[in-house]
Amino acid sequence: MPSALRESKAAAELDMPVKDFRALVDAGVLPKPVSIGGYERWRMVDIEAILSGKAAIPEEDIEL
């Protein structure tokens, strides 16, 4: 597994459409990407932390 994922792969890891993934990123529910040579990438450790429950996710209703 790569250590950094493009948006479509990060969304796929969370089994959600890219548009919903981006909306959650923009709302601050999911982590923002890092910039690597002008490319946006999400760190796999951040995605894994969400999946394992180690990352805090706000408990407020988010409209997508």
GROMACS .gro file of N, CA, C and O in nm:
model
  256
    1MET      N    1   0.085  -0.118   0.000
    1MET     CA    2   0.000   0.000   0.000
    1MET      C    3   0.090   0.125   0.000
    1MET      O    4   0.184   0.133   0.078
    2PRO      N    5   0.060   0.220  -0.087
    2PRO     CA    6   0.140   0.343  -0.090
    2PRO      C    7   0.120   0.425   0.038
    2PRO      O    8   0.019   0.411   0.106
    3SER      N    9   0.216   0.509   0.068
    3SER     CA   10   0.206   0.592   0.189
    3SER      C   11   0.130   0.721   0.164
    3SER      O   12   0.091   0.789   0.258
    4ALA      N   13   0.107   0.756   0.037
    4ALA     CA   14   0.030   0.875   0.002
    4ALA      C   15  -0.065   0.839  -0.111
    4ALA      O   16  -0.029   0.766  -0.203
    5LEU      N   17  -0.188   0.889  -0.101
    5LEU     CA   18  -0.293   0.852  -0.196
    5LEU      C   19  -0.350   0.974  -0.267
    5LEU      O   20  -0.368   1.078  -0.205
    6ARG      N   21  -0.382   0.958  -0.395
    6ARG     CA   22  -0.455   1.064  -0.465
    6ARG      C   23  -0.598   1.063  -0.412
    6ARG      O   24  -0.641   0.968  -0.347
    7GLU      N   25  -0.672   1.169  -0.443
    7GLU     CA   26  -0.806   1.186  -0.388
    7GLU      C   27  -0.897   1.066  -0.417
    7GLU      O   28  -0.967   1.017  -0.327
    8SER      N   29  -0.897   1.017  -0.538
    8SER     CA   30  -0.987   0.907  -0.574
    8SER      C   31  -0.954   0.780  -0.495
    8SER      O   32  -1.044   0.707  -0.454
    9LYS      N   33  -0.826   0.756  -0.470
    9LYS     CA   34  -0.786   0.637  -0.394
    9LYS      C   35  -0.820   0.653  -0.246
    9LYS      O   36  -0.863   0.559  -0.181
   10ALA      N   37  -0.799   0.775  -0.193
   10ALA     CA   38  -0.832   0.800  -0.053
   10ALA      C   39  -0.983   0.783  -0.031
   10ALA      O   40  -1.025   0.722   0.068
   11ALA      N   41  -1.063   0.836  -0.123
   11ALA     CA   42  -1.209   0.819  -0.114
   11ALA      C   43  -1.246   0.671  -0.122
   11ALA      O   44  -1.332   0.624  -0.047
   12ALA      N   45  -1.180   0.598  -0.210
   12ALA     CA   46  -1.208   0.455  -0.225
   12ALA      C   47  -1.175   0.378  -0.098
   12ALA      O   48  -1.246   0.284  -0.061
   13GLU      N   49  -1.069   0.417  -0.029
   13GLU     CA   50  -1.032   0.352   0.097
   13GLU      C   51  -1.144   0.366   0.200
   13GLU      O   52  -1.163   0.280   0.285
   14LEU      N   53  -1.217   0.477   0.193
   14LEU     CA   54  -1.328   0.500   0.284
   14LEU      C   55  -1.462   0.461   0.222
   14LEU      O   56  -1.567   0.487   0.279
   15ASP      N   57  -1.457   0.401   0.104
   15ASP     CA   58  -1.575   0.352   0.033
   15ASP      C   59  -1.681   0.461   0.016
   15ASP      O   60  -1.797   0.443   0.053
   16MET      N   61  -1.637   0.575  -0.039
   16MET     CA   62  -1.731   0.685  -0.063
   16MET      C   63  -1.699   0.753  -0.195
   16MET      O   64  -1.585   0.745  -0.242
   17PRO      N   65  -1.799   0.816  -0.253
   17PRO     CA   66  -1.774   0.890  -0.378
   17PRO      C   67  -1.676   1.005  -0.354
   17PRO      O   68  -1.672   1.063  -0.245
   18VAL      N   69  -1.600   1.037  -0.456
   18VAL     CA   70  -1.501   1.145  -0.446
   18VAL      C   71  -1.568   1.276  -0.405
   18VAL      O   72  -1.514   1.349  -0.322
   19LYS      N   73  -1.685   1.305  -0.459
   19LYS     CA   74  -1.751   1.433  -0.427
   19LYS      C   75  -1.785   1.440  -0.278
   19LYS      O   76  -1.770   1.544  -0.215
   20ASP      N   77  -1.830   1.330  -0.218
   20ASP     CA   78  -1.860   1.328  -0.075
   20ASP      C   79  -1.731   1.338   0.007
   20ASP      O   80  -1.726   1.406   0.109
   21PHE      N   81  -1.627   1.269  -0.038
   21PHE     CA   82  -1.498   1.276   0.030
   21PHE      C   83  -1.449   1.421   0.034
   21PHE      O   84  -1.411   1.472   0.138
   22ARG      N   85  -1.454   1.489  -0.081
   22ARG     CA   86  -1.408   1.629  -0.089
   22ARG      C   87  -1.493   1.718   0.001
   22ARG      O   88  -1.441   1.807   0.068
   23ALA      N   89  -1.623   1.695   0.004
   23ALA     CA   90  -1.711   1.776   0.090
   23ALA      C   91  -1.673   1.760   0.236
   23ALA      O   92  -1.671   1.858   0.313
   24LEU      N   93  -1.641   1.638   0.277
   24LEU     CA   94  -1.600   1.615   0.416
   24LEU      C   95  -1.463   1.675   0.446
   24LEU      O   96  -1.440   1.725   0.556
   25VAL      N   97  -1.374   1.674   0.349
   25VAL     CA   98  -1.244   1.740   0.366
   25VAL      C   99  -1.266   1.891   0.381
   25VAL      O  100  -1.213   1.955   0.473
   26ASP      N  101  -1.347   1.949   0.293
   26ASP     CA  102  -1.374   2.092   0.296
   26ASP      C  103  -1.443   2.134   0.426
   26ASP      O  104  -1.422   2.245   0.476
   27ALA      N  105  -1.525   2.044   0.483
   27ALA     CA  106  -1.595   2.073   0.609
   27ALA      C  107  -1.506   2.054   0.731
   27ALA      O  108  -1.545   2.086   0.842
   28GLY      N  109  -1.385   2.000   0.709
   28GLY     CA  110  -1.292   1.978   0.821
   28GLY      C  111  -1.314   1.847   0.894
   28GLY      O  112  -1.253   1.824   0.998
   29VAL      N  113  -1.400   1.760   0.842
   29VAL     CA  114  -1.427   1.631   0.905
   29VAL      C  115  -1.315   1.533   0.874
   29VAL      O  116  -1.275   1.454   0.959
   30LEU      N  117  -1.263   1.539   0.752
   30LEU     CA  118  -1.151   1.455   0.710
   30LEU      C  119  -1.028   1.542   0.694
   30LEU      O  120  -1.039   1.663   0.670
   31PRO      N  121  -0.909   1.482   0.705
   31PRO     CA  122  -0.786   1.562   0.697
   31PRO      C  123  -0.765   1.622   0.558
   31PRO      O  124  -0.808   1.568   0.457
   32LYS      N  125  -0.699   1.736   0.558
   32LYS     CA  126  -0.663   1.802   0.433
   32LYS      C  127  -0.543   1.727   0.372
   32LYS      O  128  -0.469   1.660   0.442
   33PRO      N  129  -0.525   1.741   0.243
   33PRO     CA  130  -0.411   1.675   0.179
   33PRO      C  131  -0.281   1.749   0.205
   33PRO      O  132  -0.282   1.864   0.249
   34VAL      N  133  -0.171   1.682   0.178
   34VAL     CA  134  -0.040   1.747   0.179
   34VAL      C  135  -0.003   1.772   0.033
   34VAL      O  136  -0.052   1.703  -0.057
   35SER      N  137   0.080   1.870   0.010
   35SER     CA  138   0.124   1.901  -0.126
   35SER      C  139   0.262   1.842  -0.146
   35SER      O  140   0.354   1.868  -0.069
   36ILE      N  141   0.275   1.761  -0.250
   36ILE     CA  142   0.402   1.698  -0.283
   36ILE      C  143   0.432   1.732  -0.428
   36ILE      O  144   0.368   1.679  -0.519
   37GLY      N  145   0.524   1.824  -0.449
   37GLY     CA  146   0.560   1.863  -0.584
   37GLY      C  147   0.444   1.915  -0.666
   37GLY      O  148   0.435   1.891  -0.785
   38GLY      N  149   0.352   1.984  -0.599
   38GLY     CA  150   0.235   2.038  -0.668
   38GLY      C  151   0.117   1.942  -0.675
   38GLY      O  152   0.012   1.978  -0.726
   39TYR      N  153   0.134   1.821  -0.627
   39TYR     CA  154   0.026   1.722  -0.626
   39TYR      C  155  -0.036   1.717  -0.487
   39TYR      O  156   0.036   1.724  -0.387
   40GLU      N  157  -0.168   1.706  -0.480
   40GLU     CA  158  -0.236   1.686  -0.352
   40GLU      C  159  -0.241   1.536  -0.323
   40GLU      O  160  -0.284   1.457  -0.408
   41ARG      N  161  -0.198   1.499  -0.205
   41ARG     CA  162  -0.203   1.358  -0.164
   41ARG      C  163  -0.247   1.349  -0.018
   41ARG      O  164  -0.216   1.435   0.063
   42TRP      N  165  -0.321   1.242   0.012
   42TRP     CA  166  -0.362   1.215   0.150
   42TRP      C  167  -0.271   1.108   0.206
   42TRP      O  168  -0.240   1.009   0.140
   43ARG      N  169  -0.225   1.130   0.329
   43ARG     CA  170  -0.137   1.035   0.394
   43ARG      C  171  -0.216   0.911   0.435
   43ARG      O  172  -0.321   0.922   0.499
   44MET      N  173  -0.167   0.795   0.399
   44MET     CA  174  -0.235   0.670   0.432
   44MET      C  175  -0.249   0.654   0.583
   44MET      O  176  -0.349   0.602   0.630
   45VAL      N  177  -0.151   0.701   0.660
   45VAL     CA  178  -0.161   0.689   0.806
   45VAL      C  179  -0.281   0.766   0.859
   45VAL      O  180  -0.344   0.724   0.957
   46ASP      N  181  -0.314   0.879   0.796
   46ASP     CA  182  -0.432   0.956   0.837
   46ASP      C  183  -0.561   0.879   0.805
   46ASP      O  184  -0.654   0.876   0.886
   47ILE      N  185  -0.565   0.818   0.687
   47ILE     CA  186  -0.682   0.739   0.649
   47ILE      C  187  -0.696   0.618   0.741
   47ILE      O  188  -0.805   0.586   0.789
   48GLU      N  189  -0.584   0.551   0.770
   48GLU     CA  190  -0.586   0.435   0.860
   48GLU      C  191  -0.631   0.474   1.000
   48GLU      O  192  -0.702   0.399   1.068
   49ALA      N  193  -0.591   0.594   1.047
   49ALA     CA  194  -0.632   0.641   1.179
   49ALA      C  195  -0.784   0.661   1.185
   49ALA      O  196  -0.847   0.631   1.287
   50ILE      N  197  -0.842   0.708   1.077
   50ILE     CA  198  -0.987   0.725   1.071
   50ILE      C  199  -1.054   0.587   1.078
   50ILE      O  200  -1.147   0.566   1.156
   51LEU      N  201  -1.005   0.494   0.999
   51LEU     CA  202  -1.064   0.361   0.994
   51LEU      C  203  -1.051   0.285   1.125
   51LEU      O  204  -1.139   0.207   1.162
   52SER      N  205  -0.942   0.307   1.198
   52SER     CA  206  -0.920   0.236   1.323
   52SER      C  207  -0.988   0.304   1.442
   52SER      O  208  -0.992   0.249   1.551
   53GLY      N  209  -1.041   0.425   1.419
   53GLY     CA  210  -1.106   0.498   1.528
   53GLY      C  211  -1.010   0.580   1.612
   53GLY      O  212  -1.049   0.639   1.712
   54LYS      N  213  -0.884   0.587   1.571
   54LYS     CA  214  -0.785   0.665   1.645
   54LYS      C  215  -0.792   0.814   1.615
   54LYS      O  216  -0.742   0.895   1.690
   55ALA      N  217  -0.853   0.849   1.502
   55ALA     CA  218  -0.868   0.990   1.466
   55ALA      C  219  -1.005   1.037   1.510
   55ALA      O  220  -1.105   0.968   1.491
   56ALA      N  221  -1.009   1.154   1.569
   56ALA     CA  222  -1.137   1.210   1.612
   56ALA      C  223  -1.212   1.265   1.493
   56ALA      O  224  -1.156   1.334   1.410
   57ILE      N  225  -1.338   1.230   1.487
   57ILE     CA  226  -1.426   1.284   1.384
   57ILE      C  227  -1.534   1.362   1.457
   57ILE      O  228  -1.598   1.308   1.548
   58PRO      N  229  -1.556   1.488   1.421
   58PRO     CA  230  -1.658   1.568   1.491
   58PRO      C  231  -1.793   1.498   1.488
   58PRO      O  232  -1.830   1.437   1.390
   59GLU      N  233  -1.864   1.508   1.599
   59GLU     CA  234  -1.995   1.445   1.608
   59GLU      C  235  -2.103   1.548   1.582
   59GLU      O  236  -2.189   1.573   1.665
   60GLU      N  237  -2.098   1.608   1.467
   60GLU     CA  238  -2.201   1.704   1.428
   60GLU      C  239  -2.253   1.662   1.292
   60GLU      O  240  -2.184   1.594   1.216
   61ASP      N  241  -2.374   1.700   1.262
   61ASP     CA  242  -2.432   1.666   1.133
   61ASP      C  243  -2.367   1.747   1.025
   61ASP      O  244  -2.358   1.869   1.033
   62ILE      N  245  -2.320   1.679   0.922
   62ILE     CA  246  -2.257   1.743   0.807
   62ILE      C  247  -2.348   1.718   0.687
   62ILE      O  248  -2.381   1.605   0.657
   63GLU      N  249  -2.386   1.825   0.619
   63GLU     CA  250  -2.467   1.812   0.498
   63GLU      C  251  -2.375   1.790   0.379
   63GLU      O  252  -2.280   1.865   0.361
   64LEU      N  253  -2.402   1.688   0.301
   64LEU     CA  254  -2.326   1.664   0.179
   64LEU      C  255  -2.406   1.704   0.060
   64LEU      O  256  -2.521   1.704   0.054
   0.00000   0.00000   0.00000
